[in-house]
XYZ file of C-alpha atoms in Angstrom:
759
model
C 103.480 -12.620 47.609
C 103.693 -14.652 44.422
C 106.249 -13.608 41.821
C 103.627 -13.242 39.089
C 101.536 -10.901 41.257
C 104.559 -8.701 41.832
C 105.348 -8.710 38.108
C 101.812 -7.559 37.281
C 102.062 -4.720 39.806
C 105.358 -3.623 38.268
C 103.803 -3.633 34.802
C 100.903 -1.505 36.024
C 103.133 0.943 37.906
C 105.389 1.418 34.879
C 102.418 2.319 32.644
C 100.571 4.645 35.066
C 101.220 7.983 36.642
C 103.094 7.247 39.897
C 100.768 9.418 42.009
C 97.714 7.712 40.517
C 99.199 4.285 41.217
C 99.954 5.130 44.837
C 96.455 6.528 45.366
C 95.000 3.238 44.147
C 97.317 1.335 46.509
C 96.185 3.521 49.425
C 92.589 2.900 48.527
C 93.066 -0.886 48.364
C 94.732 -0.839 51.796
C 91.897 1.413 53.093
C 94.470 4.020 54.120
C 93.255 6.829 51.897
C 92.206 9.070 54.811
C 94.741 7.867 57.387
C 97.443 10.313 56.304
C 95.102 13.245 55.778
C 93.227 13.227 59.095
C 93.856 12.345 62.735
C 92.116 9.011 62.510
C 93.061 5.822 64.254
C 96.185 4.684 62.498
C 96.380 1.143 61.284
C 100.058 0.413 61.818
C 100.177 -3.068 60.342
C 98.485 -1.972 57.120
C 100.813 1.005 56.782
C 103.842 -1.258 57.206
C 102.547 -3.699 54.584
C 101.774 -0.884 52.153
C 105.291 0.578 52.487
C 106.748 -2.918 52.083
C 104.756 -3.348 48.866
C 106.201 -0.130 47.437
C 109.717 -1.318 48.325
C 109.148 -4.591 46.474
C 107.598 -2.951 43.407
C 110.547 -0.611 42.995
C 113.390 -2.768 44.300
C 112.773 -6.260 42.888
C 114.652 -6.101 39.586
C 116.371 -9.486 39.422
C 114.035 -10.857 36.772
C 115.300 -10.789 33.174
C 113.220 -8.214 31.325
C 112.513 -6.109 34.424
C 116.114 -5.423 35.364
C 119.267 -5.675 33.305
C 120.325 -9.014 34.811
C 121.099 -12.553 33.719
C 119.096 -15.639 34.798
C 121.942 -16.785 37.048
C 121.887 -13.430 38.869
C 118.407 -14.297 40.126
C 119.591 -17.710 41.383
C 122.620 -16.117 43.002
C 120.418 -13.627 44.840
C 118.087 -16.364 46.070
C 121.011 -18.357 47.472
C 122.536 -15.255 49.042
C 119.404 -14.402 51.003
C 118.863 -17.992 52.130
C 122.416 -18.163 53.481
C 121.951 -14.831 55.255
C 119.404 -16.543 57.513
C 121.806 -19.339 58.505
C 124.300 -21.749 56.941
C 122.428 -24.421 55.001
C 123.064 -27.885 53.679
C 122.937 -28.672 49.978
C 119.569 -30.435 50.216
C 118.010 -27.469 52.050
C 119.164 -25.048 49.372
C 117.780 -27.249 46.607
C 114.362 -27.304 48.298
C 114.308 -23.526 48.824
C 115.155 -22.560 45.223
C 112.543 -22.320 42.453
C 112.831 -24.689 39.515
C 112.742 -23.784 35.854
C 110.893 -25.651 33.130
C 113.577 -28.356 33.081
C 113.266 -28.981 36.843
C 116.659 -27.355 37.384
C 117.615 -24.728 39.946
C 121.025 -23.639 38.618
C 122.513 -24.090 42.090
C 125.644 -25.927 40.977
C 126.718 -23.168 38.567
C 126.795 -20.318 41.102
C 127.120 -21.815 44.589
C 130.925 -21.965 44.612
C 131.239 -18.273 43.709
C 129.169 -16.922 46.613
C 129.477 -19.574 49.334
C 132.186 -21.667 50.942
C 131.586 -25.290 51.912
C 132.268 -26.353 55.483
C 132.892 -30.080 55.677
C 131.041 -32.091 58.322
C 132.781 -33.332 61.421
C 132.057 -36.483 63.367
C 128.484 -35.257 63.751
C 126.295 -32.921 61.739
C 126.390 -32.387 57.999
C 128.203 -30.278 55.469
C 127.033 -26.655 55.325
C 127.398 -23.794 52.873
C 128.325 -20.414 54.383
C 128.046 -17.049 52.641
C 131.326 -15.481 51.629
C 131.879 -12.128 53.434
C 132.370 -10.133 50.232
C 128.812 -10.968 49.124
C 127.158 -9.690 52.299
C 126.910 -6.173 50.881
C 124.260 -7.419 48.423
C 121.877 -8.358 51.239
C 118.420 -6.743 51.197
C 116.323 -6.937 54.371
C 113.084 -6.561 52.358
C 113.754 -9.417 49.966
C 110.369 -10.357 48.526
C 110.663 -14.055 49.467
C 111.311 -13.250 53.148
C 108.541 -13.753 55.679
C 108.350 -11.754 58.897
C 109.979 -14.656 60.722
C 112.845 -14.695 58.225
C 113.372 -10.960 58.674
C 113.574 -11.316 62.456
C 116.092 -14.170 62.133
C 118.308 -12.425 59.648
C 118.673 -9.105 61.498
C 120.958 -10.663 64.091
C 122.711 -13.242 61.935
C 126.470 -13.258 61.442
C 126.608 -12.783 57.647
C 124.765 -9.478 57.972
C 127.152 -8.332 60.655
C 130.055 -8.901 58.266
C 128.758 -6.302 55.826
C 128.200 -3.490 58.299
C 129.929 -0.329 57.207
C 132.031 1.769 59.563
C 129.014 3.723 60.778
C 127.127 0.504 61.583
C 124.205 1.289 59.224
C 122.386 -1.169 57.005
C 121.601 0.705 53.759
C 119.995 -1.176 50.875
C 122.275 -2.654 48.197
C 122.831 -0.924 44.876
C 120.098 -2.218 42.544
C 120.751 -3.183 38.913
C 119.490 -0.761 36.232
C 115.939 -1.207 35.014
C 115.138 -2.206 31.469
C 113.684 0.634 29.314
C 110.036 -0.559 29.544
C 110.239 -0.437 33.365
C 112.467 2.641 33.723
C 109.552 4.757 34.993
C 109.222 2.609 38.151
C 111.801 4.763 39.940
C 109.475 7.772 39.677
C 107.442 6.233 42.514
C 110.283 7.175 44.860
C 110.052 10.901 44.027
C 106.289 11.151 43.588
C 104.359 13.711 45.612
C 102.175 11.090 47.275
C 105.095 9.010 48.555
C 106.968 12.100 49.757
C 103.859 13.131 51.674
C 103.544 9.659 53.221
C 107.197 9.642 54.233
C 106.901 13.115 55.713
C 103.845 12.085 57.753
C 105.612 9.063 59.228
C 108.739 11.088 60.018
C 106.601 13.761 61.673
C 104.892 11.106 63.840
C 108.299 9.680 64.779
C 109.474 13.104 65.957
C 106.939 13.061 68.794
C 108.293 10.848 71.629
C 104.925 10.622 73.356
C 103.037 9.819 70.182
C 101.936 6.206 69.751
C 100.826 6.389 66.129
C 103.994 4.920 64.615
C 106.192 1.849 64.967
C 109.898 1.107 64.626
C 109.190 -1.105 61.610
C 107.224 1.672 59.911
C 110.058 4.176 60.350
C 112.597 1.616 59.156
C 110.680 1.104 55.921
C 110.483 4.862 55.296
C 114.236 5.229 55.804
C 114.764 2.303 53.440
C 112.687 4.007 50.738
C 114.621 7.268 51.129
C 117.929 5.362 50.905
C 116.721 3.562 47.766
C 115.911 6.917 46.152
C 119.342 8.339 46.962
C 121.128 5.251 45.603
C 119.088 5.482 42.403
C 119.984 9.149 41.968
C 123.678 8.509 42.618
C 123.686 5.637 40.153
C 122.137 7.770 37.424
C 124.598 10.588 38.100
C 127.565 8.222 37.776
C 126.309 6.695 34.532
C 125.078 9.907 32.860
C 127.109 12.128 30.561
C 125.480 15.432 31.502
C 122.961 17.069 33.768
C 120.241 16.936 31.129
C 120.485 13.122 31.073
C 119.500 12.716 34.765
C 115.731 12.443 35.077
C 115.692 11.306 38.691
C 116.205 14.253 41.081
C 115.065 13.074 44.496
C 117.386 15.412 46.410
C 115.819 18.354 44.552
C 112.273 17.054 45.041
C 112.866 16.714 48.814
C 114.780 19.920 49.680
C 115.949 20.825 53.178
C 113.123 23.265 53.763
C 110.865 23.361 56.777
C 108.520 20.351 56.830
C 110.294 18.477 54.042
C 111.651 14.912 54.302
C 115.303 15.947 54.604
C 114.518 18.641 57.159
C 112.618 16.145 59.291
C 115.520 13.725 59.069
C 117.908 16.414 60.323
C 115.656 16.972 63.319
C 115.388 13.233 64.019
C 119.144 12.756 63.922
C 119.508 14.149 67.439
C 116.323 12.610 68.879
C 117.269 10.441 71.916
C 114.354 8.028 71.434
C 115.560 7.131 67.921
C 119.085 6.083 68.838
C 118.672 2.745 67.072
C 118.005 4.545 63.743
C 120.715 7.182 64.150
C 123.263 5.376 61.967
C 120.821 5.034 59.092
C 119.732 8.682 59.306
C 123.366 9.798 59.391
C 124.132 7.678 56.309
C 121.181 9.254 54.444
C 122.270 12.809 55.240
C 125.848 12.046 54.196
C 124.528 10.545 50.978
C 122.588 13.747 50.277
C 125.765 15.767 50.790
C 127.744 13.504 48.472
C 125.114 13.765 45.728
C 125.038 17.550 45.929
C 128.845 17.657 45.890
C 128.880 15.446 42.810
C 126.386 17.702 41.033
C 128.421 20.793 41.874
C 131.724 19.255 40.804
C 130.388 17.774 37.579
C 128.052 20.489 36.380
C 129.338 23.567 38.163
C 126.031 24.211 39.888
C 125.767 26.479 42.856
C 123.969 23.981 45.006
C 124.722 24.441 48.669
C 127.000 21.764 50.112
C 126.393 22.478 53.732
C 125.863 18.781 54.352
C 129.130 17.935 52.610
C 131.095 19.369 55.535
C 129.508 16.927 57.954
C 132.123 14.140 57.600
C 134.967 16.505 58.614
C 132.934 17.924 61.483
C 131.996 14.450 62.717
C 135.622 13.308 62.525
C 136.812 16.256 64.635
C 134.002 15.703 67.130
C 134.857 12.007 67.502
C 138.533 12.843 68.023
C 137.662 15.384 70.730
C 135.399 12.916 72.546
C 138.040 10.174 72.392
C 140.631 12.487 73.947
C 138.207 13.450 76.730
C 137.449 9.778 77.419
C 141.181 8.971 77.632
C 141.808 11.759 80.129
C 138.806 10.634 82.185
C 140.107 7.040 82.335
C 143.566 8.157 83.409
C 142.077 10.267 86.188
C 139.916 7.401 87.484
C 142.843 4.934 87.455
C 145.007 7.391 89.396
C 142.267 7.800 92.008
C 141.868 4.023 92.369
C 145.610 3.520 92.793
C 145.766 6.210 95.483
C 142.812 4.676 97.354
C 144.436 1.220 97.240
C 147.719 2.487 98.695
C 145.836 4.366 101.424
C 143.833 1.254 102.376
C 146.967 -0.928 102.592
C 148.750 1.614 104.817
C 145.797 1.809 107.189
C 145.481 -2.015 107.435
C 149.135 -3.013 107.372
C 148.850 -5.274 110.431
C 145.866 -7.125 108.971
C 147.695 -7.782 105.693
C 150.774 -9.027 107.570
C 148.655 -11.415 109.655
C 146.894 -12.776 106.545
C 150.193 -13.473 104.801
C 151.494 -15.346 107.872
C 148.338 -17.473 108.003
C 148.630 -18.356 104.321
C 152.267 -19.359 104.719
C 151.433 -21.480 107.763
C 148.588 -23.214 105.926
C 150.827 -23.953 102.960
C 153.532 -25.371 105.238
C 150.985 -27.572 107.021
C 149.640 -28.895 103.745
C 153.175 -29.685 102.556
C 153.952 -31.460 105.842
C 150.830 -33.563 105.530
C 151.650 -34.489 101.945
C 155.242 -35.468 102.760
C 154.258 -37.244 105.947
C 151.829 -39.437 104.027
C 148.782 -38.589 106.130
C 145.455 -40.010 105.018
C 143.848 -37.947 102.230
C 140.371 -36.653 102.838
C 137.790 -37.002 100.077
C 134.823 -34.626 100.257
C 131.951 -35.229 97.875
C 128.463 -33.735 97.421
C 125.246 -35.685 97.026
C 123.382 -34.686 93.858
C 119.997 -35.275 95.540
C 120.268 -33.523 98.919
C 123.283 -31.307 98.083
C 124.911 -32.241 101.397
C 128.687 -32.467 101.540
C 130.045 -35.703 102.975
C 133.508 -37.101 103.648
C 134.082 -40.586 102.251
C 134.898 -42.828 105.208
C 134.642 -46.513 105.844
C 132.574 -45.976 108.984
C 130.607 -42.963 107.708
C 127.425 -42.673 105.681
C 127.667 -44.704 102.511
C 128.176 -42.776 99.281
C 127.530 -44.415 95.917
C 127.996 -43.821 92.184
C 125.251 -44.541 89.686
C 126.514 -47.364 87.464
C 125.442 -49.675 84.661
C 126.495 -53.323 84.437
C 126.105 -55.208 81.180
C 127.331 -58.339 79.472
C 129.865 -57.535 76.778
C 131.545 -59.233 73.830
C 133.799 -56.323 72.885
C 136.917 -58.284 73.900
C 135.611 -61.694 72.852
C 137.367 -64.077 70.493
C 135.428 -67.299 70.912
C 131.669 -66.884 71.029
C 131.107 -70.585 71.802
C 132.601 -70.390 75.297
C 129.971 -68.865 77.634
C 131.627 -68.432 81.017
C 131.907 -64.866 82.309
C 133.543 -65.979 85.575
C 137.072 -66.142 84.251
C 138.945 -63.708 82.027
C 140.233 -66.368 79.655
C 141.997 -65.760 76.318
C 139.026 -67.408 74.635
C 136.529 -65.338 76.611
C 133.106 -65.147 75.037
C 131.164 -62.872 77.368
C 132.534 -60.482 79.960
C 130.811 -58.276 82.526
C 131.482 -54.568 82.019
C 130.716 -51.766 84.490
C 130.335 -48.101 83.511
C 129.402 -45.033 85.525
C 128.342 -41.487 84.787
C 130.266 -40.292 87.867
C 127.395 -38.713 89.790
C 127.481 -39.309 93.546
C 124.599 -39.827 95.986
C 124.084 -40.885 99.568
C 123.087 -44.519 99.658
C 119.952 -43.603 101.604
C 119.081 -40.836 99.111
C 119.502 -43.264 96.234
C 117.318 -45.880 97.933
C 114.527 -43.345 98.463
C 114.858 -42.198 94.851
C 114.706 -45.755 93.497
C 111.701 -46.590 95.676
C 109.943 -43.497 94.317
C 110.676 -44.638 90.759
C 109.244 -48.067 91.538
C 106.097 -46.607 93.110
C 105.617 -44.276 90.163
C 105.816 -47.236 87.789
C 103.319 -49.201 89.863
C 100.842 -46.309 89.890
C 100.773 -46.171 86.110
C 97.710 -47.740 84.599
C 98.252 -51.205 83.257
C 97.263 -50.205 79.725
C 99.874 -47.437 79.727
C 102.722 -49.643 80.886
C 104.458 -49.904 77.581
C 108.164 -50.226 77.024
C 110.228 -47.360 78.417
C 113.871 -46.466 78.178
C 114.513 -48.343 81.462
C 113.115 -51.526 83.027
C 112.309 -51.070 86.722
C 111.653 -54.776 87.194
C 115.287 -55.475 86.285
C 116.528 -52.783 88.648
C 117.112 -50.152 85.973
C 116.699 -46.425 86.598
C 117.908 -43.115 85.192
C 120.552 -41.061 86.943
C 118.685 -38.221 88.708
C 121.032 -35.614 87.236
C 122.070 -36.667 83.722
C 119.391 -39.349 83.068
C 122.053 -41.864 82.121
C 120.803 -45.465 82.113
C 121.855 -47.274 85.316
C 121.050 -50.550 87.050
C 123.232 -50.544 90.169
C 125.473 -48.371 92.337
C 129.178 -48.565 93.123
C 130.086 -47.821 96.767
C 132.702 -45.148 97.317
C 135.499 -46.417 99.566
C 138.096 -44.262 101.333
C 141.655 -43.923 100.129
C 143.972 -46.584 101.545
C 146.904 -45.529 103.742
C 150.113 -45.110 101.820
C 153.139 -47.342 102.553
C 154.874 -44.390 104.215
C 152.018 -43.991 106.652
C 152.120 -47.720 107.496
C 155.860 -47.480 108.011
C 155.471 -44.484 110.318
C 152.836 -46.319 112.331
C 154.885 -49.498 112.671
C 157.985 -47.522 113.742
C 156.226 -46.510 116.988
C 155.305 -48.730 119.871
C 153.028 -51.641 119.189
C 150.758 -50.747 122.082
C 149.983 -47.354 120.530
C 148.676 -48.677 117.239
C 147.692 -52.274 117.759
C 144.222 -51.570 119.090
C 143.248 -49.142 116.289
C 144.640 -51.324 113.526
C 143.043 -54.444 114.909
C 139.629 -52.822 115.212
C 139.781 -51.370 111.693
C 140.847 -54.676 110.176
C 138.200 -56.519 112.090
C 135.343 -54.262 110.918
C 136.624 -51.911 108.175
C 133.205 -50.689 106.946
C 129.937 -49.555 108.447
C 126.730 -51.470 107.850
C 125.617 -48.990 105.180
C 128.852 -49.300 103.186
C 128.762 -53.074 103.551
C 125.201 -53.148 102.262
C 126.182 -51.178 99.155
C 129.142 -53.497 98.544
C 126.712 -56.403 98.676
C 124.314 -54.565 96.323
C 127.001 -54.078 93.672
C 128.204 -57.695 94.021
C 124.675 -59.045 93.600
C 124.112 -56.860 90.517
C 127.293 -58.145 88.865
C 126.350 -61.722 89.797
C 122.781 -61.406 88.486
C 123.690 -59.686 85.188
C 126.825 -61.730 84.499
C 125.333 -65.183 85.055
C 121.679 -64.347 84.271
C 120.500 -65.946 87.517
C 118.535 -64.821 90.552
C 120.497 -63.207 93.413
C 122.062 -65.671 95.862
C 124.390 -64.289 98.506
C 125.587 -67.781 99.477
C 126.904 -68.618 96.011
C 130.721 -68.785 96.141
C 130.898 -67.322 92.649
C 129.760 -63.876 93.889
C 133.205 -62.538 94.920
C 134.815 -64.122 91.844
C 132.383 -62.379 89.544
C 132.912 -59.058 91.359
C 136.629 -59.355 90.658
C 135.887 -60.433 87.090
C 133.858 -57.306 86.259
C 136.618 -55.081 87.672
C 139.264 -56.911 85.641
C 137.201 -56.866 82.450
C 136.429 -53.147 82.838
C 140.081 -52.298 83.440
C 141.135 -54.315 80.420
C 138.529 -52.623 78.229
C 139.693 -49.177 79.326
C 143.343 -50.122 78.995
C 142.862 -51.437 75.472
C 140.894 -48.358 74.427
C 143.494 -45.962 75.832
C 146.269 -47.991 74.227
C 144.699 -47.490 70.813
C 144.327 -43.770 71.543
C 147.966 -43.647 72.700
C 147.057 -42.349 76.165
C 148.507 -43.490 79.528
C 146.228 -45.448 81.843
C 147.442 -43.880 85.108
C 148.673 -40.540 83.896
C 147.723 -38.695 87.105
C 149.833 -40.905 89.417
C 153.513 -40.342 90.287
C 155.906 -41.775 87.737
C 157.056 -44.681 89.927
C 153.590 -45.878 90.812
C 152.365 -45.164 87.314
C 155.029 -47.328 85.712
C 154.461 -50.126 88.232
C 150.666 -50.205 87.939
C 150.732 -49.743 84.173
C 153.136 -52.662 83.812
C 151.044 -54.911 86.039
C 147.839 -53.968 84.224
C 149.346 -54.538 80.831
C 150.853 -57.813 82.004
C 147.473 -59.125 83.160
C 145.900 -57.917 79.953
C 148.643 -59.581 77.882
C 147.547 -62.995 79.186
C 144.621 -62.994 76.767
C 145.421 -60.156 74.334
C 148.212 -62.032 72.600
C 145.742 -62.771 69.796
C 144.339 -59.842 67.759
C 141.543 -57.979 69.520
C 138.054 -58.298 68.148
C 137.395 -55.265 65.947
C 134.275 -54.097 64.109
C 133.748 -54.924 60.473
C 135.676 -53.060 57.767
C 132.971 -51.453 55.645
C 132.978 -51.020 51.893
C 134.106 -47.588 50.603
C 130.679 -46.835 49.101
C 127.153 -47.970 49.900
C 126.561 -49.445 46.436
C 129.008 -52.238 47.273
C 126.910 -53.114 50.324
C 123.712 -53.209 48.239
C 125.245 -55.847 45.946
C 125.648 -58.177 48.959
C 121.960 -58.065 49.916
C 121.109 -61.784 49.757
C 118.885 -63.624 52.211
C 120.926 -66.321 54.010
C 117.887 -68.622 54.347
C 116.129 -68.258 50.986
C 118.634 -69.772 48.616
C 120.324 -66.498 47.742
C 117.189 -64.511 46.931
C 117.389 -60.740 47.220
C 116.512 -59.402 50.654
C 113.906 -56.662 50.961
C 115.384 -55.267 54.195
C 119.058 -56.311 54.242
C 120.854 -55.564 57.490
C 124.587 -55.940 58.065
C 126.010 -56.701 61.524
C 128.821 -54.197 62.089
C 130.614 -56.546 64.504
C 130.873 -59.877 62.684
C 129.754 -58.956 59.141
C 126.780 -61.308 59.039
C 124.058 -60.323 56.521
C 120.529 -60.612 57.963
C 116.956 -59.994 56.822
C 115.407 -57.435 59.141
C 111.612 -57.298 59.584
C 111.167 -60.444 57.520
C 109.460 -63.752 58.317
C 112.108 -65.750 56.477
C 114.741 -65.095 59.153
C 112.572 -65.027 62.293
C 113.933 -67.024 65.235
C 112.554 -68.126 68.580
C 114.435 -66.782 71.595
C 113.302 -67.648 75.119
C 109.934 -68.816 73.838
C 109.232 -65.675 71.787
C 109.470 -65.100 68.037
C 111.919 -62.305 67.330
C 113.463 -60.790 64.242
C 116.850 -61.690 62.857
C 118.632 -58.654 64.344
C 117.272 -59.208 67.851
C 118.183 -62.906 67.754
C 121.646 -62.088 66.440
C 122.376 -59.708 69.335
C 122.162 -62.586 71.837
C 124.653 -64.752 69.951
C 127.022 -62.039 68.761
C 126.811 -59.219 71.276
C 125.379 -60.620 74.535
C 122.190 -58.612 74.028
C 123.820 -55.529 72.464
C 123.894 -55.121 68.699
C 124.769 -52.527 66.081
C 123.680 -52.989 62.473
C 123.678 -51.125 59.152
C 120.289 -51.144 57.425
C 121.576 -50.939 53.871
C 118.521 -49.857 51.877
C 117.372 -47.425 54.591
C 120.921 -46.005 54.950
C 120.773 -45.883 58.736
C 122.467 -47.559 61.687
C 120.386 -49.602 64.138
C 121.321 -49.940 67.826
C 119.557 -52.732 69.750
C 119.681 -53.586 73.468
C 117.705 -56.672 74.356
C 114.230 -57.237 72.963
C 112.506 -53.994 73.911
C 114.995 -51.173 73.425
C 116.650 -49.671 70.394
C 117.219 -46.507 68.387
C 118.389 -45.328 64.986
C 121.741 -43.610 64.514
C 123.204 -41.575 61.628
C 125.029 -43.819 59.149
C 128.734 -43.459 58.331
C 127.991 -42.961 54.607
C 127.813 -39.357 53.303
C 127.417 -37.797 49.871
C 129.771 -35.236 48.355
C 127.958 -32.454 50.263
C 128.465 -34.051 53.681
C 124.852 -35.206 54.109
C 123.247 -38.546 54.786
C 120.516 -39.867 52.498
C 117.840 -41.681 54.551
C 116.048 -44.184 52.375
C 118.419 -43.429 49.445
C 115.777 -40.989 48.136
C 118.048 -38.342 46.609
C 120.188 -40.912 44.818
C 123.519 -39.158 45.332
C 126.577 -41.465 45.554
C 127.383 -42.219 49.206
C 130.941 -42.760 50.431
C 132.267 -44.034 53.736
C 133.258 -41.341 56.255
C 136.014 -42.895 58.355
C 135.617 -40.363 61.187
C 131.946 -41.210 61.667
C 132.578 -44.929 61.521
C 135.347 -44.533 64.096
C 132.868 -42.772 66.376
C 130.464 -45.723 66.093
C 133.349 -48.101 66.786
C 134.377 -46.016 69.815
C 130.826 -46.124 71.187
C 130.848 -49.904 70.901
C 134.231 -50.314 72.535
C 133.318 -47.885 75.320
C 130.147 -49.911 75.974
C 128.064 -46.825 75.304
C 125.389 -48.344 73.034
C 122.888 -48.865 75.858
C 123.434 -45.312 77.098
C 122.830 -43.856 73.613
C 119.608 -45.875 73.327
C 118.407 -44.660 76.726
C 119.018 -40.991 75.911
C 117.401 -41.353 72.478
C 114.232 -42.925 73.870
C 113.949 -40.294 76.595
C 114.271 -37.522 74.006
C 111.899 -39.118 71.474
C 108.987 -41.061 72.945
C 107.951 -42.385 69.529
C 110.950 -44.721 69.681
C 109.415 -46.414 72.728
C 106.380 -47.562 70.733
C 108.446 -49.388 68.083
C 108.440 -53.185 68.336
C 112.188 -53.590 68.335
C 111.964 -57.363 68.842
C 110.593 -57.741 65.294
C 113.603 -56.102 63.637
């Protein structure tokens, strides 16, 4: 409903007889005969009519209608928006009405009713309602839709304002201005009392289907509003003759009245969900009558005033009974447990001996240095398999890519050797999900066949390229292009020593056969598969098993991956082999760091240090090829700091016989096909992998309210968030850019249709 429509209804209701006004409302809703005859009840219309009455009487936060200030209206709007869920600053601005000066007044009241929760590495800053303001919440706020009401009933801010009884009474309304003071008479009019009595009478019949929970809730809300209005007038009046609103006298506890029906409904089992509200209403009636008797010396009965003491004694009695019942049950359980142990003493003794023997055997095996068994489960067939050299091959989904994260000299292009001036290395990452080699082969063949069955016109770019051997992990859909074979644990030195201490004849045949053929054909095939993948990706050549560089490149990718992990963990101040025994940990850590020190003597390549605010970046937006002219789409490489013109003909370059944009061309010279850029005027980060894949990522620049500003539309000053930029840097150093792009394109298919090569 529009605010002006509600204002006109309030004006009309204040100038008319309340019964006459309600009769007109019933007529407009075509409910005139519904309450006077057993006709088919129109539940939805009845609910809407009751809701209209609630709004006409209860909406007083407009200057001139209620005794409020303009900021009180803004404060109430914010309060009810935050009761739905915590909101960002931009969301609140959009939800609030503007005055003639295009202002909402948000900044003047937000700090008094809400607390700001700063954003973390992800997300944005949110405003949360302060708990002390939850008591002003009104479920029938006139700007709420039905969807908003359903969301807010279970939200946390509302739960904070629940009273001890768990009820949700309406908030105390502000006093009405004198011209609208007669609006409250609607609550004690004969017509409304008759409507409320009819609904309560329908609700008292469990088998009756002529009422709804929402209808009864609205009636209880109207009764609670009337009692709050009467209490408020009693507290502010100087004598009995000054109180014109006497709802408790208009609805006495006689047979068939509203209060009498509520007393009957209080014990109804099918209305358990409304019991707290009914109890609150009856207690309120008792308090009002007690106040009248104490203030004016009236002889009004206060039978309901004794209810709090009676309820307190009843609760205490029930709690004592529950405690005695629990003690009795626990004693019975303890007795049954002792009886069961006595009857099965031999079985318990045997179980303890077996556990001790198993523990001793496990300790003997650990000390003796026996070979450790590794049991894994295939994610495709769910079969458990022991990792053995002569067993069925087990593999890990993995992704191999060329990397410049550790590079210092981009002119030297030889990924074979981990040189101090390395330009491009070969990095291997895995999601950790295990499959049988045969299961993986069948899965990959199915992916290939599915791609071939697609119509030619529908074969657009996807998040993975089957022709280059790429696929998605069957479980986590992580981008992969090869598999790593799982090999068994090697025998420890103690085990070798124990074997050599025996006779040579006992062990020579087994050792000789295992050294001669250590792996089955399946495991050997997977070793060859991984080696060929590293060779093909690292050198950008076709597979060739006879090339002597294959084993060298396999070692190179392992060394480069270990050095990348070691350097990352060093910066995070974490040990590389923290799970190993101290002696082996120190030895392996020293060797790893020694090998890494051969080329890490010079400073490691780190991402660009960004300016503290985005305005400084905008001032650098000059095209490098147009004589210093301003760039329309300036893009900053976050690795080397080069300023490029994205989506512009001036900086287009030919790569492998194809015209590509400046960003795509730059990825091949700076990042070996992987690039991360800041699009300055769009205020977004661009991730690119090759010519056909990319995605957008939240920028590291936030405003004072913890929000990004895509396209710089709001115009708020943006400042660098170091935590978010560190997350982008960590993604780059963990070689996770390609994985982020793959997940983004799988989640949002519109990204697939973008021509990333033109950026």
